Coordinates of C-alpha atoms in Angstrom, one line a residue:
Chain A
M624 CA 1.5 -51.8 49.2
T625 CA 1.6 -48.8 51.5
L626 CA -0.6 -48.6 54.5
H627 CA -3.0 -45.9 53.4
K628 CA -4.2 -47.9 50.4
H629 CA -5.7 -50.7 52.6
T630 CA -9.4 -50.9 53.4
L631 CA -10.6 -50.5 56.9
T632 CA -11.2 -54.2 57.1
E633 CA -7.6 -55.0 56.0
L634 CA -6.2 -52.4 58.5
K635 CA -8.2 -54.1 61.3
A636 CA -6.6 -57.4 60.4
L637 CA -3.2 -55.8 60.4
L638 CA -3.9 -54.3 63.8
D639 CA -5.4 -57.5 65.2
G640 CA -2.4 -59.5 63.9
G641 CA 0.1 -57.2 65.6
K642 CA 1.5 -56.2 62.1
V643 CA 1.0 -52.5 62.8
S644 CA 0.3 -50.2 65.7
A645 CA -2.5 -47.7 66.1
R646 CA 0.1 -45.0 66.5
E647 CA 1.9 -46.0 63.2
L648 CA -1.4 -46.0 61.3
T649 CA -2.5 -42.7 62.8
D650 CA 0.8 -41.0 61.9
T651 CA 0.6 -42.4 58.4
F652 CA -2.8 -40.8 57.8
L653 CA -1.9 -37.6 59.7
A654 CA 1.1 -37.2 57.4
R655 CA -1.0 -37.7 54.3
I656 CA -3.5 -35.1 55.5
E657 CA -0.7 -32.7 56.2
S658 CA 0.9 -33.1 52.8
L659 CA -2.2 -33.4 50.6
D660 CA -5.2 -31.7 52.1
G661 CA -4.0 -28.2 51.3
E662 CA -5.2 -28.9 47.7
L663 CA -8.3 -30.9 48.6
N664 CA -9.7 -28.9 51.6
S665 CA -11.5 -32.0 52.9
F666 CA -10.8 -31.2 56.6
V667 CA -12.0 -28.2 58.6
T668 CA -10.1 -29.2 61.7
V669 CA -7.3 -31.8 62.0
T670 CA -6.9 -33.1 65.6
T671 CA -3.3 -34.1 65.4
E672 CA -2.3 -34.1 69.0
Q673 CA -5.5 -35.7 70.3
A674 CA -5.3 -38.4 67.6
R675 CA -1.8 -39.3 68.7
L676 CA -2.9 -39.5 72.3
E677 CA -5.9 -41.6 71.4
A678 CA -3.7 -43.9 69.3
D679 CA -1.3 -44.5 72.2
A680 CA -4.3 -45.2 74.4
A681 CA -5.6 -47.7 71.8
D682 CA -2.3 -49.5 71.7
A683 CA -2.2 -49.6 75.5
A684 CA -5.7 -51.0 75.6
R685 CA -4.8 -53.7 73.1
S686 CA -1.7 -54.7 75.0
K687 CA -4.0 -55.3 78.0
G688 CA -6.4 -57.4 75.9
E689 CA -9.1 -54.7 75.9
A690 CA -9.4 -54.0 72.1
G691 CA -12.8 -52.9 71.0
L692 CA -14.2 -53.6 67.5
L693 CA -12.6 -50.5 65.9
N694 CA -9.5 -50.4 68.2
G695 CA -6.7 -48.3 66.6
L696 CA -8.6 -47.5 63.4
P697 CA -8.2 -43.9 62.4
I698 CA -11.4 -42.3 61.1
A699 CA -12.7 -38.8 60.3
H700 CA -16.0 -37.3 61.5
K701 CA -18.2 -35.0 59.5
D702 CA -18.1 -31.6 61.2
I703 CA -21.9 -31.9 61.9
F704 CA -21.2 -34.3 64.9
C705 CA -20.5 -32.6 68.2
T706 CA -17.0 -33.5 69.5
D707 CA -16.1 -32.7 73.1
G708 CA -13.5 -29.9 73.3
V709 CA -13.1 -29.7 69.5
R710 CA -14.6 -27.0 67.2
T711 CA -17.9 -28.2 65.6
S712 CA -18.7 -25.8 62.8
C713 CA -21.3 -27.5 60.6
G714 CA -19.5 -25.7 57.8
S715 CA -21.0 -22.4 58.9
R716 CA -19.7 -19.0 60.0
M717 CA -22.5 -19.3 62.6
L718 CA -20.5 -22.0 64.5
D719 CA -17.0 -21.1 63.5
N720 CA -16.2 -20.4 67.2
F721 CA -18.3 -23.2 68.7
I722 CA -16.3 -25.7 70.8
S723 CA -18.7 -28.4 71.6
P724 CA -19.1 -29.2 75.3
Y725 CA -20.1 -32.9 74.6
D726 CA -19.7 -35.8 72.2
A727 CA -22.5 -36.9 69.8
T728 CA -23.7 -40.4 70.6
V729 CA -22.1 -41.6 67.3
V730 CA -18.8 -40.1 68.3
K731 CA -19.0 -41.5 71.8
K732 CA -19.8 -45.0 70.5
M733 CA -16.9 -45.0 68.0
R734 CA -14.5 -43.6 70.6
A735 CA -15.6 -46.4 73.0
A736 CA -14.9 -49.0 70.3
G737 CA -11.4 -47.7 70.1
A738 CA -11.5 -45.6 66.9
I739 CA -9.1 -42.7 66.6
M740 CA -10.5 -39.3 65.4
L741 CA -8.2 -37.8 62.8
G742 CA -10.3 -34.6 62.5
K743 CA -13.5 -33.1 61.3
T744 CA -14.4 -33.0 57.7
N745 CA -15.7 -30.1 55.5
M746 CA -19.3 -30.1 54.4
D747 CA -22.0 -28.0 52.9
E748 CA -23.2 -25.4 55.4
F749 CA -25.7 -27.1 57.8
A750 CA -25.6 -30.0 55.3
M751 CA -27.5 -28.0 52.7
G752 CA -26.0 -28.6 49.3
S753 CA -25.0 -31.2 46.8
S754 CA -21.5 -30.0 45.9
N755 CA -19.8 -28.9 49.1
E756 CA -19.7 -25.3 47.7
T757 CA -21.9 -23.8 50.4
S758 CA -19.2 -24.4 53.1
F759 CA -18.0 -21.3 55.0
Y760 CA -14.5 -22.9 54.7
G761 CA -14.5 -23.0 50.9
P762 CA -15.3 -25.9 48.5
V763 CA -13.8 -29.3 48.7
K764 CA -12.1 -30.6 45.5
N765 CA -12.8 -34.0 44.0
P766 CA -9.5 -36.0 44.1
W767 CA -10.4 -37.6 40.7
D768 CA -10.3 -34.1 39.1
L769 CA -9.5 -31.1 41.1
S770 CA -11.7 -28.8 38.9
R771 CA -14.8 -30.8 39.9
V772 CA -17.0 -31.0 43.0
P773 CA -16.9 -34.1 45.3
G774 CA -20.7 -33.9 45.8
G775 CA -22.3 -33.0 49.1
S776 CA -23.2 -32.4 51.7
S777 CA -20.7 -35.0 53.1
G778 CA -18.2 -33.9 50.5
G779 CA -15.2 -33.6 52.9
S780 CA -15.7 -37.1 54.2
A781 CA -16.1 -38.5 50.7
A782 CA -13.0 -36.7 49.3
A783 CA -10.9 -37.7 52.3
V784 CA -11.7 -41.4 51.9
A785 CA -11.4 -41.3 48.1
A786 CA -7.9 -39.7 48.4
R787 CA -7.0 -42.2 51.1
L788 CA -6.4 -39.4 53.7
A789 CA -8.7 -41.5 56.0
P790 CA -9.7 -45.1 55.7
A791 CA -13.3 -44.3 56.7
A792 CA -15.5 -41.4 57.8
T793 CA -18.9 -40.6 59.1
G794 CA -21.5 -38.8 57.1
T795 CA -25.1 -37.8 57.3
D796 CA -27.8 -38.1 54.7
T797 CA -31.0 -36.0 54.7
G798 CA -31.7 -36.2 50.9
G799 CA -28.6 -38.0 49.6
S800 CA -25.7 -36.4 51.4
I801 CA -23.9 -39.7 52.0
R802 CA -24.8 -41.5 48.8
Q803 CA -24.3 -38.8 46.2
P804 CA -20.8 -37.7 47.3
A805 CA -19.9 -41.4 47.7
A806 CA -21.0 -41.9 44.0
L807 CA -19.1 -38.9 42.8
T808 CA -15.8 -39.9 44.5
G809 CA -15.9 -43.7 43.9
I810 CA -16.4 -44.9 47.5
T811 CA -19.1 -46.8 49.3
G812 CA -21.6 -45.0 51.6
L813 CA -24.7 -46.2 53.5
K814 CA -27.7 -44.4 54.8
P815 CA -29.4 -46.6 57.4
T816 CA -33.1 -47.0 58.2
Y817 CA -34.4 -43.8 59.8
G818 CA -34.1 -44.2 63.6
T819 CA -31.3 -46.8 63.5
V820 CA -28.4 -44.4 64.4
S821 CA -28.9 -41.9 67.1
R822 CA -29.2 -38.2 66.1
W823 CA -28.2 -36.9 69.5
G824 CA -25.3 -34.4 69.1
M825 CA -25.7 -34.4 65.3
I826 CA -26.6 -30.9 64.4
A827 CA -30.2 -31.0 63.1
F828 CA -31.2 -30.1 59.6
A829 CA -34.5 -31.9 58.8
S830 CA -35.3 -34.1 61.8
S831 CA -37.7 -36.5 60.1
L832 CA -35.1 -37.2 57.4
D833 CA -31.6 -36.9 59.0
Q834 CA -29.7 -40.2 59.4
A835 CA -26.0 -40.8 60.0
G836 CA -24.0 -43.5 58.3
P837 CA -20.6 -44.8 57.3
M838 CA -18.5 -43.9 54.3
A839 CA -15.5 -46.1 53.3
Q840 CA -13.8 -48.0 50.5
S841 CA -16.0 -51.1 50.6
A842 CA -19.3 -52.5 51.8
A843 CA -17.4 -54.7 54.3
D844 CA -15.9 -51.5 55.8
C845 CA -19.3 -49.9 56.0
A846 CA -20.6 -53.0 57.8
L847 CA -17.8 -52.7 60.4
M848 CA -18.5 -49.0 61.0
L849 CA -22.3 -49.4 61.1
Q850 CA -22.0 -52.2 63.7
T851 CA -20.6 -49.6 66.1
M852 CA -22.8 -46.7 65.1
V853 CA -26.2 -48.2 65.6
G854 CA -28.2 -48.7 68.8
H855 CA -31.1 -47.3 70.8
D856 CA -30.4 -43.9 72.5
V857 CA -32.9 -42.5 75.1
K858 CA -31.5 -39.1 74.2
D859 CA -33.0 -39.2 70.7
S860 CA -36.8 -39.7 70.8
T861 CA -36.9 -41.1 67.3
S862 CA -34.2 -43.7 68.0
L863 CA -35.6 -47.2 67.7
D864 CA -35.4 -49.7 70.5
R865 CA -34.8 -53.1 68.7
T866 CA -32.5 -56.0 68.9
A867 CA -29.1 -55.4 67.3
D868 CA -28.4 -56.8 63.9
D869 CA -25.1 -58.5 63.0
Y870 CA -24.1 -56.7 59.7
L871 CA -20.8 -58.7 59.4
A872 CA -22.3 -62.2 59.7
D873 CA -24.1 -62.4 56.3
L874 CA -21.7 -60.4 54.2
D875 CA -20.6 -63.5 52.2
K876 CA -24.0 -65.0 51.8
P877 CA -24.6 -66.2 48.2
L878 CA -27.1 -64.3 46.1
A879 CA -29.1 -67.3 44.9
G880 CA -32.8 -66.7 45.4
L881 CA -32.4 -62.9 45.7
T882 CA -34.8 -60.7 43.6
V883 CA -33.5 -57.4 42.4
G884 CA -36.0 -54.8 41.3
L885 CA -35.2 -52.2 38.6
P886 CA -37.6 -49.2 38.9
E887 CA -38.4 -47.9 35.4
E888 CA -38.6 -44.4 36.9
F889 CA -34.9 -44.5 37.7
F890 CA -34.1 -44.9 34.0
P891 CA -35.8 -41.9 32.4
A892 CA -35.1 -41.0 28.7
S893 CA -33.2 -38.0 30.0
L894 CA -30.6 -40.1 31.9
D895 CA -27.1 -40.3 30.6
G896 CA -27.1 -43.6 28.6
R897 CA -23.7 -44.5 29.9
I898 CA -24.9 -44.3 33.5
A899 CA -28.0 -46.3 32.7
E900 CA -25.8 -49.0 31.0
L901 CA -23.4 -49.3 33.9
T902 CA -26.3 -49.6 36.3
R903 CA -27.8 -52.4 34.1
E904 CA -24.4 -54.1 34.0
T905 CA -24.3 -54.1 37.8
A906 CA -27.7 -55.9 37.7
R907 CA -26.3 -58.4 35.2
E908 CA -23.4 -59.1 37.5
L909 CA -25.9 -59.8 40.3
E910 CA -27.8 -62.1 37.9
R911 CA -24.5 -64.0 37.1
Q912 CA -24.3 -64.6 40.9
G913 CA -27.8 -66.2 41.0
A914 CA -30.1 -63.2 41.6
K915 CA -33.3 -62.7 39.6
V916 CA -33.9 -59.2 38.1
V917 CA -37.4 -57.9 37.8
S918 CA -39.0 -54.6 36.8
V919 CA -40.7 -52.5 39.5
S920 CA -42.6 -49.2 39.4
L921 CA -42.4 -46.2 41.7
P922 CA -44.8 -43.8 40.0
S923 CA -44.9 -41.2 42.8
V924 CA -41.1 -40.9 43.0
K925 CA -41.3 -38.1 40.4
L926 CA -42.7 -35.9 43.2
S927 CA -40.0 -36.6 45.7
V928 CA -37.9 -33.5 44.9
P929 CA -40.8 -31.1 45.3
A930 CA -42.0 -32.9 48.4
Y931 CA -38.5 -32.8 49.9
Y932 CA -38.1 -29.1 49.1
V933 CA -41.1 -28.4 51.3
I934 CA -40.5 -30.8 54.1
A935 CA -36.8 -30.3 54.5
P936 CA -36.8 -26.5 54.5
A937 CA -39.9 -26.4 56.8
E938 CA -38.1 -28.6 59.4
A939 CA -34.8 -26.6 58.8
S940 CA -36.6 -23.3 59.5
S941 CA -37.7 -24.6 62.8
N942 CA -34.4 -26.3 63.7
L943 CA -32.3 -23.4 62.8
S944 CA -34.3 -20.9 64.9
R945 CA -32.1 -21.9 67.8
F946 CA -29.2 -19.9 66.3
D947 CA -30.1 -16.6 67.9
G948 CA -26.7 -15.0 68.7
V949 CA -27.5 -15.2 72.4
R950 CA -26.3 -18.5 73.8
Y951 CA -23.6 -19.6 71.5
G952 CA -22.4 -19.1 67.9
Y953 CA -22.0 -15.9 65.9
R954 CA -23.2 -12.5 67.2
C955 CA -23.2 -9.3 65.0
Q956 CA -21.3 -6.2 66.1
D957 CA -23.1 -3.5 68.1
P958 CA -26.8 -4.6 67.9
V959 CA -29.1 -1.7 68.6
D960 CA -31.8 -3.8 70.1
L961 CA -32.8 -7.5 70.5
M962 CA -34.5 -7.7 67.1
D963 CA -31.5 -6.3 65.4
L964 CA -29.3 -8.7 67.3
Y965 CA -31.4 -11.7 66.1
K966 CA -31.7 -10.5 62.5
R967 CA -28.2 -9.4 61.8
S968 CA -26.5 -12.3 63.7
R969 CA -28.5 -14.7 61.6
S970 CA -28.1 -13.0 58.3
E971 CA -24.4 -12.5 58.8
G972 CA -23.8 -15.9 60.4
F973 CA -25.8 -18.0 57.8
G974 CA -24.8 -18.3 54.1
D975 CA -27.1 -17.7 51.1
E976 CA -28.3 -21.2 50.6
V977 CA -29.1 -21.7 54.3
Q978 CA -31.1 -18.4 54.3
R979 CA -33.0 -19.4 51.2
R980 CA -34.1 -22.6 52.8
I981 CA -35.1 -20.9 56.0
L982 CA -37.2 -18.5 54.0
V983 CA -38.8 -21.2 51.9
G984 CA -39.5 -23.2 55.0
T985 CA -41.0 -20.3 56.9
Y986 CA -43.1 -19.4 53.9
A987 CA -44.4 -23.0 53.5
L988 CA -45.4 -23.1 57.2
S989 CA -46.9 -19.6 57.3
H990 CA -50.6 -18.9 57.8
G991 CA -52.6 -19.7 54.7
Y992 CA -49.9 -21.8 53.0
Y993 CA -49.6 -24.8 55.4
D994 CA -52.3 -26.9 53.7
A995 CA -51.1 -26.1 50.2
Y996 CA -47.4 -26.9 50.9
Y997 CA -46.5 -28.8 54.1
L998 CA -49.6 -30.9 54.5
R999 CA -49.7 -31.8 50.8
A1000 CA -46.0 -32.7 50.8
Q1001 CA -46.6 -35.0 53.8
K1002 CA -49.4 -36.7 51.9
V1003 CA -47.2 -37.1 48.8
R1004 CA -44.6 -38.6 51.2
R1005 CA -47.2 -41.3 52.1
L1006 CA -47.7 -42.0 48.4
I1007 CA -43.9 -42.4 47.9
S1008 CA -43.6 -44.7 50.9
D1009 CA -46.6 -46.8 49.6
D1010 CA -44.9 -47.1 46.2
F1011 CA -41.8 -48.7 47.9
A1012 CA -44.0 -51.0 50.0
R1013 CA -45.5 -52.3 46.8
A1014 CA -42.1 -52.7 45.1
F1015 CA -40.8 -54.6 48.0
E1016 CA -43.6 -57.2 47.6
K1017 CA -41.9 -58.1 44.2
A1018 CA -38.3 -57.5 45.0
D1019 CA -35.9 -57.9 48.0
V1020 CA -33.7 -55.0 47.0
I1021 CA -34.1 -52.1 44.5
L1022 CA -31.2 -51.1 42.2
G1023 CA -30.7 -47.9 40.3
P1024 CA -28.3 -45.1 39.7
T1025 CA -27.2 -42.9 42.6
S1026 CA -26.7 -39.7 40.7
P1027 CA -27.9 -38.6 37.3
E1028 CA -24.4 -37.5 36.4
V1029 CA -20.7 -37.8 37.3
A1030 CA -18.9 -35.1 39.3
F1031 CA -19.6 -31.7 37.8
Q1032 CA -17.3 -28.7 37.5
L1033 CA -16.9 -26.4 40.5
G1034 CA -19.2 -23.4 40.1
A1035 CA -21.4 -25.1 37.4
K1036 CA -24.6 -25.0 39.5
K1037 CA -23.6 -22.8 42.4
D1038 CA -26.0 -19.9 41.5
D1039 CA -28.9 -22.0 40.3
P1040 CA -30.5 -23.7 43.3
V1041 CA -33.2 -25.6 41.4
T1042 CA -30.7 -27.2 39.0
M1043 CA -28.5 -28.1 42.0
Y1044 CA -31.5 -29.8 43.8
M1045 CA -31.9 -32.2 40.8
A1046 CA -28.5 -33.7 41.7
D1047 CA -30.4 -35.7 44.4
V1048 CA -33.3 -36.8 42.2
F1049 CA -32.6 -40.5 42.7
T1050 CA -31.7 -40.3 46.4
I1051 CA -34.4 -38.2 48.0
A1052 CA -37.3 -40.7 47.8
V1053 CA -35.3 -43.0 50.1
N1054 CA -35.2 -40.4 52.9
L1055 CA -38.8 -39.5 52.5
A1056 CA -39.7 -43.2 53.0
G1057 CA -37.1 -43.7 55.7
L1058 CA -35.5 -46.7 54.0
P1059 CA -31.9 -47.9 54.1
A1060 CA -29.8 -47.4 50.9
L1061 CA -26.2 -47.5 49.9
S1062 CA -24.1 -46.2 47.0
M1063 CA -21.2 -48.2 45.6
P1064 CA -18.8 -47.7 42.7
G1065 CA -20.1 -49.4 39.6
G1066 CA -17.9 -48.1 36.8
A1067 CA -16.4 -44.9 35.4
I1068 CA -17.1 -42.5 32.6
D1069 CA -14.0 -40.6 31.2
G1070 CA -12.1 -41.4 34.4
L1071 CA -14.8 -40.3 36.7
P1072 CA -16.5 -42.7 39.1
V1073 CA -20.2 -43.7 38.7
G1074 CA -22.2 -44.8 41.7
V1075 CA -24.9 -47.5 41.8
Q1076 CA -27.6 -47.4 44.5
L1077 CA -29.0 -50.3 46.3
I1078 CA -32.2 -49.7 48.3
G1079 CA -33.3 -52.2 51.0
N1080 CA -36.5 -52.7 52.9
Y1081 CA -36.7 -51.4 56.5
F1082 CA -33.9 -52.7 58.7
R1083 CA -32.4 -54.7 55.8
E1084 CA -29.0 -52.9 55.9
G1085 CA -27.4 -56.3 56.3
Q1086 CA -29.0 -57.5 53.0
I1087 CA -27.9 -54.5 50.9
L1088 CA -24.4 -54.7 52.5
N1089 CA -24.4 -58.4 51.6
V1090 CA -25.3 -57.7 47.9
A1091 CA -22.8 -54.9 47.7
H1092 CA -20.1 -57.1 49.2
R1093 CA -20.7 -59.9 46.8
Y1094 CA -20.6 -57.5 43.9
Q1095 CA -17.3 -56.1 45.2
Q1096 CA -15.9 -59.6 45.5
A1097 CA -16.4 -60.0 41.7
T1098 CA -15.4 -56.5 40.6
D1099 CA -12.7 -54.1 41.5
W1100 CA -14.3 -50.7 40.9
H1101 CA -14.2 -50.0 44.7
R1102 CA -10.4 -50.6 44.7
Q1103 CA -9.7 -47.9 42.1
A1104 CA -8.1 -44.9 43.6
P1105 CA -7.5 -41.5 42.0
A1106 CA -4.1 -40.5 40.7
F1107 CA -4.2 -37.6 43.2
G1108 CA -1.7 -38.4 46.1
G1109 CA 0.4 -40.6 43.9
D1110 CA -1.7 -43.7 44.0
K1111 CA -2.1 -44.5 40.3
Chain B
M871 CA -46.3 -19.7 42.7
A872 CA -44.3 -16.4 42.3
I873 CA -43.5 -14.4 45.4
D874 CA -43.0 -10.7 45.4
Q875 CA -40.5 -8.5 47.3
D876 CA -43.0 -7.5 50.0
T877 CA -43.7 -11.1 50.8
V878 CA -40.0 -11.8 51.0
L879 CA -39.6 -9.0 53.5
K880 CA -42.5 -10.3 55.6
V881 CA -41.2 -13.8 55.6
A882 CA -37.7 -12.6 56.4
H883 CA -39.1 -10.8 59.4
L884 CA -40.9 -14.0 60.6
A885 CA -37.6 -15.9 60.2
R886 CA -35.6 -13.2 62.0
L887 CA -33.3 -12.6 59.0
H888 CA -32.1 -9.2 57.9
V889 CA -32.9 -8.7 54.2
S890 CA -32.3 -5.4 52.5
A891 CA -34.6 -4.0 49.8
E892 CA -32.0 -4.8 47.1
Q893 CA -31.5 -8.3 48.4
S894 CA -35.2 -8.9 48.5
Q895 CA -35.5 -8.4 44.7
A896 CA -32.9 -11.1 43.9
L897 CA -34.3 -13.3 46.6
A898 CA -37.9 -13.0 45.2
G899 CA -36.6 -14.4 41.9
R900 CA -34.7 -17.3 43.5
L901 CA -37.5 -18.2 45.9
S902 CA -40.1 -18.1 43.1
D903 CA -37.9 -20.5 41.1
I904 CA -37.9 -22.9 44.1
L905 CA -41.7 -22.5 44.7
N906 CA -42.5 -23.0 41.0
M907 CA -40.6 -26.3 41.1
V908 CA -42.4 -27.2 44.4
D909 CA -45.8 -26.5 42.7
E910 CA -45.6 -29.8 40.9
L911 CA -47.0 -31.1 44.2
Q912 CA -50.4 -29.6 43.2
Q913 CA -50.8 -32.2 40.5
A914 CA -50.7 -35.1 43.0
E915 CA -54.0 -36.9 43.8
V916 CA -54.0 -36.8 47.6
D917 CA -57.7 -36.9 48.6
N918 CA -58.1 -39.3 51.5
I919 CA -54.4 -39.8 51.9
T920 CA -53.1 -39.7 55.5
P921 CA -50.1 -37.4 55.9
L922 CA -46.8 -39.2 56.8
A923 CA -44.8 -37.5 59.5
H924 CA -42.6 -40.3 60.7
P925 CA -41.4 -42.9 58.1
L926 CA -42.1 -45.8 60.4
D927 CA -45.3 -44.5 62.0
V928 CA -44.0 -45.3 65.4
S929 CA -45.5 -43.6 68.4
Q930 CA -43.6 -41.2 70.6
P931 CA -41.9 -43.1 73.4
L932 CA -42.7 -41.9 76.9
R933 CA -40.3 -41.9 79.9
E934 CA -40.5 -40.9 83.5
D935 CA -40.0 -37.1 84.0
L936 CA -37.0 -37.3 86.3
V937 CA -34.5 -34.6 87.3
Q938 CA -31.2 -35.4 85.6
P939 CA -27.9 -33.9 86.8
A940 CA -26.6 -31.6 84.1
D941 CA -24.3 -29.2 85.7
L942 CA -22.7 -27.8 82.5
R943 CA -23.0 -24.1 83.4
D944 CA -19.2 -23.7 83.6
R945 CA -18.8 -25.2 80.1
V946 CA -21.8 -23.7 78.4
L947 CA -21.7 -20.0 79.6
P948 CA -18.2 -19.4 78.0
L949 CA -19.7 -20.3 74.6
A950 CA -22.0 -17.3 74.8
P951 CA -21.0 -14.2 72.8
A952 CA -21.7 -12.1 76.0
S953 CA -22.3 -13.3 79.6
E954 CA -22.0 -12.0 83.1
G955 CA -22.3 -14.0 86.3
N956 CA -24.7 -16.8 85.5
C957 CA -26.6 -14.8 82.8
F958 CA -26.5 -14.4 79.0
L959 CA -26.3 -10.7 78.1
V960 CA -28.5 -9.2 75.4
P961 CA -29.4 -5.5 74.6
R962 CA -31.8 -3.9 77.0
V963 CA -35.4 -5.3 76.4
I964 CA -37.3 -3.6 79.2
E965 CA -36.9 0.1 79.7

């Protein structure tokens, strides 16, 4: 078996056992990116020289007995995380020339643990999209079928991990941006409880929803990454100050006594029957391992897409007001006055979808509409959160599909925002409630991966990782790799 | 709720986005599609419901207001599209 096929956990064992060096591993993945990413477009920036230096430093640290948890493991960062001295574009023309003067907390923590940064991955512009087609750097292709999208917004991270160009990557999830691309590319991705991972240095989209999380081949790999990513950060006022969990300790815990809730609203008549069946088959596997499956109800979840498309654009319109063409980022040519400078820098620097969302958000917050839109959406958000609280009285974890469909064709929804928004119909409610959730591969339809979503109660990342890990011990969907890159 | 071209132009000004008359027509259609979808919210029964702003309803943490060294000027100013000395340059604002 060649090195690139191994999971992060297996690579860690090889490094810890002295079977491979960080440099050898890093060169393996850099070579794959070099030869294969031209077709995939999953990276915006490859930090080849820096990665080699970091790998040599990791090997030196190990030889001195100073290996951190992720020592020598190559990873990729979504280009939404600020990286000191390296371009941080957020998939936008606005930041095409932006060299960050500091590291995001997530980047700093992973660097301190010994991880090697291979580069920065492509994404929907400012994380606004579900197909990776809104990127200034062009769409990312799905390695399972190059005519299809990898999902979004963390589409570059997902495609890179699926094609084994990186063993793991970071992502961010505001309405499904880790879980939906994970589902569409056959990998495992986790969005933690809101406030668990610091948002400092992560370019803000919708601040009350944004969370960073791991994307990798398996639940065990995600646990390894998450262990390093979490922790209180005084630089993020929404970062929670609580005792650290051990996500690796309970991975193998048997599922006897576990109650799994299936929400009827996640299996509407309109859902592809094959996706519904694969999701139910996942529930049956958990039952075989001793879990009990019950039905739960989330009646207000049907309003999650409309609530999200008020709250997220409203917060985005405020967050993106910082891009003014004055202090950093894109500036238009020959502005006649300050107003012209603001307006043209922003309309030339932002793409269509970003501008649409800024306009929707500005409208929803404007005089006379605040109560009808923003305040009402915040109240609906409470109803959704209360639904989950009631469901968690009956069940320990909630199981459903991640995405209503498998990867769709490039261009299929590009010009129809509302249809595109429905790609996140099963993921958005989790962000509105601030809960942790993961997507894992649970089957395939016509050779394309299907993702299954596990939602946990607040701070129960360890529990959903445990359930996913047990499932992955009994099945091999997560070990399937696309033929792309010669891995069939 | 449908929104017309004039409203698009007003909102674009508030958002400091340059939108031409032709663009405003197409945008009015797209934004109306989005707002029509969002209007499903009007059917929700939300009397006496407290709005939820933070998923965990935690209070804002307070800290001492202390001066922190952050001498990043030499790294930050070169990122500006136009700067001179220690200042960002913009078109003349005051005549």
